Every structure is written in structure tokens, then in C-alpha cells.
PDB file of C-alpha atoms in Angstrom:
ATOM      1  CA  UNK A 256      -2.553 -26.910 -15.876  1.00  0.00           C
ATOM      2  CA  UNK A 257      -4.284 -23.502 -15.517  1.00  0.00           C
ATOM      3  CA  UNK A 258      -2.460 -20.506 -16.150  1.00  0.00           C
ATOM      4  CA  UNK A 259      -2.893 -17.635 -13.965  1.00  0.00           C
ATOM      5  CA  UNK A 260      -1.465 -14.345 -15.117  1.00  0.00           C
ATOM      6  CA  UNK A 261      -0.268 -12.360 -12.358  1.00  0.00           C
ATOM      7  CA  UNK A 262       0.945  -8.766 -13.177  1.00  0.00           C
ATOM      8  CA  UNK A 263       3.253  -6.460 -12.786  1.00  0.00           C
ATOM      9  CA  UNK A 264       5.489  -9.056 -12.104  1.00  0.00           C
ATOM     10  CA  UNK A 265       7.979  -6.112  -9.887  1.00  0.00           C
ATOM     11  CA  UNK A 266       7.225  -3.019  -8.669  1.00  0.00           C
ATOM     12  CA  UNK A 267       9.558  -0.361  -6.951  1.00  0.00           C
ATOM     13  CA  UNK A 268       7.425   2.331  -4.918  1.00  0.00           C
ATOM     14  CA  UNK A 269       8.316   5.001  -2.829  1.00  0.00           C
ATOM     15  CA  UNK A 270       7.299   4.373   0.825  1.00  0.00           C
ATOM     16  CA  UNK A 271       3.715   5.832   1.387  1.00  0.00           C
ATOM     17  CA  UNK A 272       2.176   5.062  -2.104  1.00  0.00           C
ATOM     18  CA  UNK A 273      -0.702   2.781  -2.968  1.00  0.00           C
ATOM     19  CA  UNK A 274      -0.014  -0.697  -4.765  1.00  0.00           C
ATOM     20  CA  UNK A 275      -1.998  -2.617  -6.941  1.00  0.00           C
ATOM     21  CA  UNK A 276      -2.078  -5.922  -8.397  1.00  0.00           C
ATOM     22  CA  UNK A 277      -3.645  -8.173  -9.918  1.00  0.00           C
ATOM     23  CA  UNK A 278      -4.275 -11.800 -11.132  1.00  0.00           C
ATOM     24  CA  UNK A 279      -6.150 -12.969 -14.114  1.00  0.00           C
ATOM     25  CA  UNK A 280      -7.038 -16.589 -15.608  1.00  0.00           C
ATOM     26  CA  UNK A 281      -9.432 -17.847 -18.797  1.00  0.00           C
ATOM     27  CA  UNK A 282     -10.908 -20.011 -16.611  1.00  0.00           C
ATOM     28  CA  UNK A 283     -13.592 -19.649 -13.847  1.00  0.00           C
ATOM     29  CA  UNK A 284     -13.048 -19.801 -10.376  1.00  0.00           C
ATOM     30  CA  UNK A 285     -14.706 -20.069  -6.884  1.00  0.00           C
ATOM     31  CA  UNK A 286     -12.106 -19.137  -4.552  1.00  0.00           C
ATOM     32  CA  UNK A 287      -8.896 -16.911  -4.486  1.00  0.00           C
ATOM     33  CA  UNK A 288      -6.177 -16.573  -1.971  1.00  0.00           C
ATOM     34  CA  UNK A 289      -3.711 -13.997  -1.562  1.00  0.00           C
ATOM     35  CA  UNK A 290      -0.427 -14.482  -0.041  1.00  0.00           C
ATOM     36  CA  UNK A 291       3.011 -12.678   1.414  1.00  0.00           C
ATOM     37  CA  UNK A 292       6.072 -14.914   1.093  1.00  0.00           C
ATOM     38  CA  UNK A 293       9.085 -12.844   2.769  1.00  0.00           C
ATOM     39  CA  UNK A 294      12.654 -14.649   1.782  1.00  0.00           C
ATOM     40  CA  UNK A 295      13.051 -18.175   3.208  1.00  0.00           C
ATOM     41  CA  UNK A 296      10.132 -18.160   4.584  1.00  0.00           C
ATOM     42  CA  UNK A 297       6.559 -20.305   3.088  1.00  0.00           C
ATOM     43  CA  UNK A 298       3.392 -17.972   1.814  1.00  0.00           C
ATOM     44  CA  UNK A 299       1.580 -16.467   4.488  1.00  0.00           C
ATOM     45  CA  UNK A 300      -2.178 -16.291   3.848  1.00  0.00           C
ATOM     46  CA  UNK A 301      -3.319 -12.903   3.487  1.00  0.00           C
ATOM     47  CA  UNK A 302      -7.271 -12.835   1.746  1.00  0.00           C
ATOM     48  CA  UNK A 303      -9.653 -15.584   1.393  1.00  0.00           C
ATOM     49  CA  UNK A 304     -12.053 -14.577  -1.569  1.00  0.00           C
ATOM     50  CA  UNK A 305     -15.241 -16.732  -2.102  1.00  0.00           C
ATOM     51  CA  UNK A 306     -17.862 -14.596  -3.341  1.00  0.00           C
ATOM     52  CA  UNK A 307     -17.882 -12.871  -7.245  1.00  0.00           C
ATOM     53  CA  UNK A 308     -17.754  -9.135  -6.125  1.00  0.00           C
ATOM     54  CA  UNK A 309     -16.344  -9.660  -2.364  1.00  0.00           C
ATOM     55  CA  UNK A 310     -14.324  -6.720  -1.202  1.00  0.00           C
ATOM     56  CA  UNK A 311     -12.223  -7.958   1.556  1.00  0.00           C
ATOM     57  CA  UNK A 312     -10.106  -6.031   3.697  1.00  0.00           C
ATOM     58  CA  UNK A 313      -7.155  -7.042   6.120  1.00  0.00           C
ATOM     59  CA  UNK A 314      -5.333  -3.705   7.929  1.00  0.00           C
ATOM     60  CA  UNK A 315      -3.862  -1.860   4.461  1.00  0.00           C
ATOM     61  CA  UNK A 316      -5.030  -4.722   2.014  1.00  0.00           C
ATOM     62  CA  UNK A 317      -8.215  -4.899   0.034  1.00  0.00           C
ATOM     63  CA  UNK A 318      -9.050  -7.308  -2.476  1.00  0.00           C
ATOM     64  CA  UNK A 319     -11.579  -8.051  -4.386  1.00  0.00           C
ATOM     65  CA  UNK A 320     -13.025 -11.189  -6.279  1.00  0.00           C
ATOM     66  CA  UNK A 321     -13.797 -10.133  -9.659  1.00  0.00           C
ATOM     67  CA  UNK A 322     -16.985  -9.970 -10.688  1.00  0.00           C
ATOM     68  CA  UNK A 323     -16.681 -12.124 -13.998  1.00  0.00           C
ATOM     69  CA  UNK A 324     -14.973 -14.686 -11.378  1.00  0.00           C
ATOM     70  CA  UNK A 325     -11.796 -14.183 -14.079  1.00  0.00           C
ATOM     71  CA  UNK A 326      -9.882 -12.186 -11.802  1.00  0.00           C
ATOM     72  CA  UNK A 327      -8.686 -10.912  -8.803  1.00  0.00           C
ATOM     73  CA  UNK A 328      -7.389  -6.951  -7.361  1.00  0.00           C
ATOM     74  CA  UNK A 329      -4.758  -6.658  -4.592  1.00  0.00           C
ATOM     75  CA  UNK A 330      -4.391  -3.199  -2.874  1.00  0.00           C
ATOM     76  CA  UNK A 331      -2.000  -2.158  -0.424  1.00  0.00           C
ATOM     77  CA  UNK A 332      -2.371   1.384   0.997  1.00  0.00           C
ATOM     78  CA  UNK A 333      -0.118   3.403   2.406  1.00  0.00           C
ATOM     79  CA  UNK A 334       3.047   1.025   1.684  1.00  0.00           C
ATOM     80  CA  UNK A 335       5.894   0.622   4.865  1.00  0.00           C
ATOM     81  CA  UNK A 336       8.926  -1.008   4.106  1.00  0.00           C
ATOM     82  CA  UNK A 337       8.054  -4.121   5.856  1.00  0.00           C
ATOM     83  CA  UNK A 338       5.164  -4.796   2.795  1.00  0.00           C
ATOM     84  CA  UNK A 339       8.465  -5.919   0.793  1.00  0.00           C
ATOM     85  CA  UNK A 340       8.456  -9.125  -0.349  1.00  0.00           C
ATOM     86  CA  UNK A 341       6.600 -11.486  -3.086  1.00  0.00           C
ATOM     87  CA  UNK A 342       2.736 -11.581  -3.575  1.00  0.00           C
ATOM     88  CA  UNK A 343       1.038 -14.386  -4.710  1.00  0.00           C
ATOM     89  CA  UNK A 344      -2.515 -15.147  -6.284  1.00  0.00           C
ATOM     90  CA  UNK A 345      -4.164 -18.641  -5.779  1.00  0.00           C
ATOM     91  CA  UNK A 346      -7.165 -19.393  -7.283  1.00  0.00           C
ATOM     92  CA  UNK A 347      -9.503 -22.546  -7.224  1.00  0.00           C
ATOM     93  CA  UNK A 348     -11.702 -23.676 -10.121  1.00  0.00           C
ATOM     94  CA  UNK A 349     -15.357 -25.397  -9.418  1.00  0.00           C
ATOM     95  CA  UNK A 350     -14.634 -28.800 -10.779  1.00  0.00           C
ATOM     96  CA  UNK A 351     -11.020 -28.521  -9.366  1.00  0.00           C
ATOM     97  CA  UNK A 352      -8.830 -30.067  -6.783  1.00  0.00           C
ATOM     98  CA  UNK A 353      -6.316 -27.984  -6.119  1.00  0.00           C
ATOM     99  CA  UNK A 354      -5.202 -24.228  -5.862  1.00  0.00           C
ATOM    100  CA  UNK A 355      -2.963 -22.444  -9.181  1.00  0.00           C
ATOM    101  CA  UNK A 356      -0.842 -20.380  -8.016  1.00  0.00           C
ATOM    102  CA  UNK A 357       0.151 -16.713 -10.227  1.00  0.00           C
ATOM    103  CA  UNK A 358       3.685 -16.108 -10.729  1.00  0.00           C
ATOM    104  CA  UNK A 359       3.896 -13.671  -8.052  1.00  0.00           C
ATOM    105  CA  UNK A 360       4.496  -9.999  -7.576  1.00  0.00           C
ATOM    106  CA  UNK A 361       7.730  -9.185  -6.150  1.00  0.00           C
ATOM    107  CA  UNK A 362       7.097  -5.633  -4.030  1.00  0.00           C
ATOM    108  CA  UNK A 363      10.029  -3.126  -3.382  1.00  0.00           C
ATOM    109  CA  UNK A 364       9.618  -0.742  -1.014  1.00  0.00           C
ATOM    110  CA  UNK A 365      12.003   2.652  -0.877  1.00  0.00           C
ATOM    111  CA  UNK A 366      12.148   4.400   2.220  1.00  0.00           C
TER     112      UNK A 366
ATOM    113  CA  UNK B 193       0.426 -27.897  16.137  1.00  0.00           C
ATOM    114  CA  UNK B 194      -0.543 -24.605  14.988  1.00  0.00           C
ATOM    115  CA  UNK B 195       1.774 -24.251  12.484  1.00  0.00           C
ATOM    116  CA  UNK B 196       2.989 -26.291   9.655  1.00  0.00           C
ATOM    117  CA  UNK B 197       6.289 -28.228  10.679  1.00  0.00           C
ATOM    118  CA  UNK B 198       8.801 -28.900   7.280  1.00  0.00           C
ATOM    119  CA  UNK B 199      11.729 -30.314   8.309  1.00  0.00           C
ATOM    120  CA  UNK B 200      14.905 -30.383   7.421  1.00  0.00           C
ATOM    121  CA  UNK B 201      15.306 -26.783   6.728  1.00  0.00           C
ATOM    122  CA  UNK B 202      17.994 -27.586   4.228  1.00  0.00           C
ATOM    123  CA  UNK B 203      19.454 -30.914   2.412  1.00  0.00           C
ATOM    124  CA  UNK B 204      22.056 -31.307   0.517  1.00  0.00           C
ATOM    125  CA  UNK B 205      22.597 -34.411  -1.670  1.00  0.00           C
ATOM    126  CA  UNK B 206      24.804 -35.838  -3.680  1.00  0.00           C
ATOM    127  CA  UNK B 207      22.829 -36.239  -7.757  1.00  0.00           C
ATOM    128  CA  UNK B 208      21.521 -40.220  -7.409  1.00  0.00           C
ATOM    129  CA  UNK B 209      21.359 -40.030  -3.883  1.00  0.00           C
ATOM    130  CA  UNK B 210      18.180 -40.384  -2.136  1.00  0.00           C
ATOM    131  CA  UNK B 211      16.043 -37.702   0.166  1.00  0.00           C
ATOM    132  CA  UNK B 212      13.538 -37.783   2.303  1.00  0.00           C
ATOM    133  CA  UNK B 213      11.644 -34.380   3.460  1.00  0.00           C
ATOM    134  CA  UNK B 214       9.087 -34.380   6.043  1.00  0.00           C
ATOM    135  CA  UNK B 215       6.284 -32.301   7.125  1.00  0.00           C
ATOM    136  CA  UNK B 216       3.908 -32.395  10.155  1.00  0.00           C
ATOM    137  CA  UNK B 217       0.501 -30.062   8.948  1.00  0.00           C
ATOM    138  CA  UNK B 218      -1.606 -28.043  11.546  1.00  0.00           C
ATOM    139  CA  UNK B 219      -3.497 -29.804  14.085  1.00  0.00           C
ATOM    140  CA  UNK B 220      -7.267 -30.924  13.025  1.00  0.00           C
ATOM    141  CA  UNK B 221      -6.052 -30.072   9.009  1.00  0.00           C
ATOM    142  CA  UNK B 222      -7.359 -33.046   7.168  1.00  0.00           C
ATOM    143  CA  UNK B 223      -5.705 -31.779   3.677  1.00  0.00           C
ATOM    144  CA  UNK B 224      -1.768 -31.319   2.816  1.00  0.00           C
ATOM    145  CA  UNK B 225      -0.249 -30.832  -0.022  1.00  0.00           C
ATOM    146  CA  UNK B 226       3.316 -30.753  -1.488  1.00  0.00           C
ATOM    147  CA  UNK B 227       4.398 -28.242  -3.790  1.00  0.00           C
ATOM    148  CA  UNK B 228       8.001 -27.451  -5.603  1.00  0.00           C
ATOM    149  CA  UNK B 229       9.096 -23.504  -6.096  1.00  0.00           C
ATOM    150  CA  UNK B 230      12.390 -23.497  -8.343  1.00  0.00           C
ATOM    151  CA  UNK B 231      14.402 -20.089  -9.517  1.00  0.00           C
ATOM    152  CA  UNK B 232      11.024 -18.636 -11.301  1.00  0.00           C
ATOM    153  CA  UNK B 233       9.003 -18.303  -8.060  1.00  0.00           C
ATOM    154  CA  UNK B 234       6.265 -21.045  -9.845  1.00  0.00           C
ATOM    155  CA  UNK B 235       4.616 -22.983  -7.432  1.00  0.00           C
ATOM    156  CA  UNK B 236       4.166 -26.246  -8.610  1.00  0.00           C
ATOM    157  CA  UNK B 237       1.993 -28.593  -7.744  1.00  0.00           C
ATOM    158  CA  UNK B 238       3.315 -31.854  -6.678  1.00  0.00           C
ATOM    159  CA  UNK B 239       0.515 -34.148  -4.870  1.00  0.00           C
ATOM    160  CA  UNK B 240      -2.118 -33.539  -2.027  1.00  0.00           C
ATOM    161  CA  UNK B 241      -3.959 -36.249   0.733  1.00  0.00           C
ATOM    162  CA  UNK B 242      -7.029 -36.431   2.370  1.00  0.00           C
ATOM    163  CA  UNK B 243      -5.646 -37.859   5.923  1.00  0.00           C
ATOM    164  CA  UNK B 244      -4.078 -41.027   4.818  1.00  0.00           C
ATOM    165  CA  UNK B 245      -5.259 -40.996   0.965  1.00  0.00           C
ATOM    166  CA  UNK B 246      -3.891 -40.112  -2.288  1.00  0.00           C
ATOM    167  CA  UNK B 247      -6.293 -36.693  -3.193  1.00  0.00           C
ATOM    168  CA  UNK B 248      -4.701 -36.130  -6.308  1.00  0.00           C
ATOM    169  CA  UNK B 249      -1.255 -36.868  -7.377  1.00  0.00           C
ATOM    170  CA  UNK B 250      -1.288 -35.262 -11.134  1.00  0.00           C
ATOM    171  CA  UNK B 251       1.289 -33.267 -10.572  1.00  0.00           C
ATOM    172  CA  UNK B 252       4.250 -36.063  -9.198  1.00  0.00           C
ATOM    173  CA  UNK B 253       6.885 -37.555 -11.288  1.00  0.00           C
ATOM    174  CA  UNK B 254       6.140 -41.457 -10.663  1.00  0.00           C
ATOM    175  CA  UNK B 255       9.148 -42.205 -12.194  1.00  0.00           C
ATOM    176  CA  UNK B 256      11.417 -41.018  -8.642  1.00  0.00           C
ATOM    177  CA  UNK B 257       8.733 -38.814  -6.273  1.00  0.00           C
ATOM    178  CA  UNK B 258       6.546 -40.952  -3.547  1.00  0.00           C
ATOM    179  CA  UNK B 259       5.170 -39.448  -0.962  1.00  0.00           C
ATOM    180  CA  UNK B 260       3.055 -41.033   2.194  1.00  0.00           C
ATOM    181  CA  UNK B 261       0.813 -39.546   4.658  1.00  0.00           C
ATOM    182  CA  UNK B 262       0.718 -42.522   7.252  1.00  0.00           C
ATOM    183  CA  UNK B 263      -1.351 -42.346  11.216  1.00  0.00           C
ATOM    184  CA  UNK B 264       0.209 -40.535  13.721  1.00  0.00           C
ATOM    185  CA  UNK B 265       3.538 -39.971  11.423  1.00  0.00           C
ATOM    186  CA  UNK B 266       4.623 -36.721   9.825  1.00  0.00           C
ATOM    187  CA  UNK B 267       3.834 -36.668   5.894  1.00  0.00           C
ATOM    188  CA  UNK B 268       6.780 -37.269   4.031  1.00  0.00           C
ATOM    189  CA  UNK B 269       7.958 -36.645   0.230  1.00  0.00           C
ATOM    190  CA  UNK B 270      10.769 -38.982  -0.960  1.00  0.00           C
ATOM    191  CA  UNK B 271      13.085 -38.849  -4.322  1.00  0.00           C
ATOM    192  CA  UNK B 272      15.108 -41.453  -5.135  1.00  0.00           C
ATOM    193  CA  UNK B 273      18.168 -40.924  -7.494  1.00  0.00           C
ATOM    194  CA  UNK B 274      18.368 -37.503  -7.074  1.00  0.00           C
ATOM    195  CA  UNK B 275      18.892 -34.987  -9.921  1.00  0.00           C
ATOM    196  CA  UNK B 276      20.392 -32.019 -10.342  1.00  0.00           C
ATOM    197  CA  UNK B 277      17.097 -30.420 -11.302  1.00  0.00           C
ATOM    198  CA  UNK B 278      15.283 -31.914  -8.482  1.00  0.00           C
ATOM    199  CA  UNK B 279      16.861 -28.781  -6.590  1.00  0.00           C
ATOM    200  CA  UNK B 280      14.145 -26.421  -5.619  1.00  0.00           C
ATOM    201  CA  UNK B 281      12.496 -25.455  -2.172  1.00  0.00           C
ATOM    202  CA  UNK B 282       9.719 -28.010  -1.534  1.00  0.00           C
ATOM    203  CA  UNK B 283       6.786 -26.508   0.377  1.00  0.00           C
ATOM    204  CA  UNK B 284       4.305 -28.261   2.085  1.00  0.00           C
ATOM    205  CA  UNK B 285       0.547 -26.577   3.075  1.00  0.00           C
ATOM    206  CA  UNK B 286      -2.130 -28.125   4.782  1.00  0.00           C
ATOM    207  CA  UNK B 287      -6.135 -27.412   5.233  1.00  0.00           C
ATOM    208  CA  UNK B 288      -9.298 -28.428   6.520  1.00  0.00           C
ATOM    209  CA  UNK B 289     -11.786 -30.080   5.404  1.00  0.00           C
ATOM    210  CA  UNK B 290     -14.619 -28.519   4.073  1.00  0.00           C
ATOM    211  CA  UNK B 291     -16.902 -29.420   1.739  1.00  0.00           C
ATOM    212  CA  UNK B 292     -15.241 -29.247  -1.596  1.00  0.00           C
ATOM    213  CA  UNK B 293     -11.435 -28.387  -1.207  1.00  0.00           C
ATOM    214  CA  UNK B 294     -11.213 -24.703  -0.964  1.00  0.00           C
ATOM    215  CA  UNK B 295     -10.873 -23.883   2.264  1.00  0.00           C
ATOM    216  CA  UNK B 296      -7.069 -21.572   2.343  1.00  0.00           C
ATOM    217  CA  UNK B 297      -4.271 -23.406   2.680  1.00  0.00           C
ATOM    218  CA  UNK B 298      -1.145 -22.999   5.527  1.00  0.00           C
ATOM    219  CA  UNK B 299       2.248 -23.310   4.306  1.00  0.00           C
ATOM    220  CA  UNK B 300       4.963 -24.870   5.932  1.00  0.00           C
ATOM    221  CA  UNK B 301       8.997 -22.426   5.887  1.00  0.00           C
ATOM    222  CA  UNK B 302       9.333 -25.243   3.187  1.00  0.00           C
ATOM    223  CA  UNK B 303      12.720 -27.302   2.563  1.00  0.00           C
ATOM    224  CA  UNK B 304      15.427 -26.246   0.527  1.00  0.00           C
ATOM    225  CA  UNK B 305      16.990 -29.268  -0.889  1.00  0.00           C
ATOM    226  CA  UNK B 306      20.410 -29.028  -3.000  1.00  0.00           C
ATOM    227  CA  UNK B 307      21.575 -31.342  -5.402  1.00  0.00           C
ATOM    228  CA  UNK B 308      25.193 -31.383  -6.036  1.00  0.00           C
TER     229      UNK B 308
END
């Protein structure tokens, strides 16, 4: 299957700083997704990408579609403790039928 | 509904018993898809339906995985003769349809199933 590259896989921030991801692949795609998954709980969609250069925004989060359609930016501004959990990239390829998923971002937050 | 129902939350099986984990997807959703997440936080990809059809199923072990999506029933994802590596949390998502398949999907809390 495709192989998504999703990096750093943990970060530990102090509450109030900036975060960034990010999600790469070698092959082309036509949609990402961002999601939250909190502990026992599913993914919870956060951004729907579907345009090469899109800059998306939802409350603190920004991401962006890359523009060589390779990859894909997560931002979180101002971090709060409740942004802890595990971030996940999903992207779609043209000729594909189903999402990849990145091996997620686990996100600690220190008050 | 307007949520994705999994149910059971939890199973716990005995290794060559069978189970049987449901999943009712979002109202008006014509897409779902099953997915396993073991100890490495990987999602993978199991098999998906259009309504009642197969979509694609590249990702199921024939060998012991079916799984149905049947008229006015919940979806359901069966293993017979469990294995002890079978354990994982099985999520299902569901979407709409759309064109080509990449509209976002939903996710259900998933199911946690043990084998023991």
C-alpha cells in the first residue's frame, strides 16, 4: 500500500506554543484529511483538503494542501491542553479507492 | 443517525473462538469502511461497501475476516477462529457518496476486541 510519512511522530510543548506537522507521500494525491483521535475514542475529522495550495483553517488549525500535491502542513496555534492527543494525516490518490492513513502525531501538551 | 454506531465497545474472546462486531454508519452515508489500529497507531485498511456491495476488499484476510453490509441491518465484520493477533481496536467510518470516493470519512468510538 502507500506509505505516508507523518512526522514528528511526538511532540512535548509548553502550553501557548505553535505546533506543526506534517505528512508526506511519493505518490500524488487529490484529497487530505486531518484528524484528532483522543484515547478510546475514533478520529475526529478536523480539515478536508481538496485543492493543491488550499489553506484551510478551523478555530487554531490551518492546513494546507501542498502545492506539489506530495504533502500536507498541520498548524495549531496557541496550544491548550485539551489539543493533546494523536493527529492523523489521510490522504487519497486519483486512481484510488480508499484513504492512507500517516502514522500519526502524538501531541503533549504541558501546562 | 448522526453519528457512527460501533458496537460492542469491547469483546473479549477466547483464541479460535468466533466474533462478530457491528456498526450502524451515519444516516444518508452510502460508503463504510472497516479499518484495524493495533499497538503502532497504523490504521489499516480492512474492506469498504458501497450500500450493500463489496467497494474494495484488498485489504481483508479471506482466510477468517467476512464482513456484510445487508438492507436495513447494521454492517457487520466477522472473524472466525480467532487469533491472538487478531487483537486490535477495529474502527469503522462511513461517507457519502460523491463522485469519486473522497468525500471525508466519520469514524465510529471503534471496538476493542481481546483475544485471550
Amino acid at each position: 500500500g502507500q506509505q505516508l510519512n507523518q512526522s514528528p511522530q511526538s511532540m512535548f510543548i509548553q502550553e501557548g506554543e505553535d505546533v506543526s506537522m506534517n505528512c508526506t507521500s511519493s505518490s500524488i494525491f487529490n484529497t487530505w484529511l486531518w484528524y484528532k483521535q483522543d484515547p478510546g475514542e475514533g478520529p475526529v475529522l478536523l480539515i478536508a483538503l481538496y485543492k493543491a495550495g488550499e489553506l484551510t483553517s478551523n478555530g487554531r488549525l490551518t492546513a494546507q494542501f501542498g502545492i506539489t500535491r506530495k504533502d500536507s502542513f498541520l498548524n495549531i496555534s496557541a496550544s491548550i491542553p485539551s489539543d493533546v492527543g494523536i493527529y492523523f494525516c489521510a490522504g487519497l490518490t486519483f486512481t484510488g479507492n480508499q484513504f492512507y492513513f500517516g502514522t500519526g502525531t502524538s501531541l503533549t501538551v504541558i501546562p | 443517525g448522526e453519528e457512527v454506531a460501533q458496537t460492542p465497545k469491547h469483546l473479549v474472546r477466547g483464541e479460535g473462538q468466533k466474533a462478530k462486531l457491528y456498526c450502524a454508519p451515519i444516516k444518508g452515508h452510502s460508503y463504510v469502511f472497516w479499518y484495524q489500529q493495533v499497538l503502532k497507531n497504523e490504521f489499516k485498511f480492512l474492506i469498504s461497501f458501497q450500500n450493500e456491495n463489496v467497494f474494495d476488499e484488498t485489504g481483508m484476510p479471506k482466510e477468517r475476516f467476512s464482513a456484510k453490509c445487508l438492507p436495513n441491518s447494521p454492517c457487520s465484520l466477522e472473524i472466525q477462529a480467532t487469533k491472538l493477533e487478531d487483537s486490535a481496536v477495529y474502527f469503522c467510518a462511513s461517507s457519502r457518496l460523491q463522485g469519486r470516493s473522497n468525500q471525508p470519512q466519520h469514524f465510529g468510538d471503534g471496538t476493542r476486541l481481546s483475544i485471550l
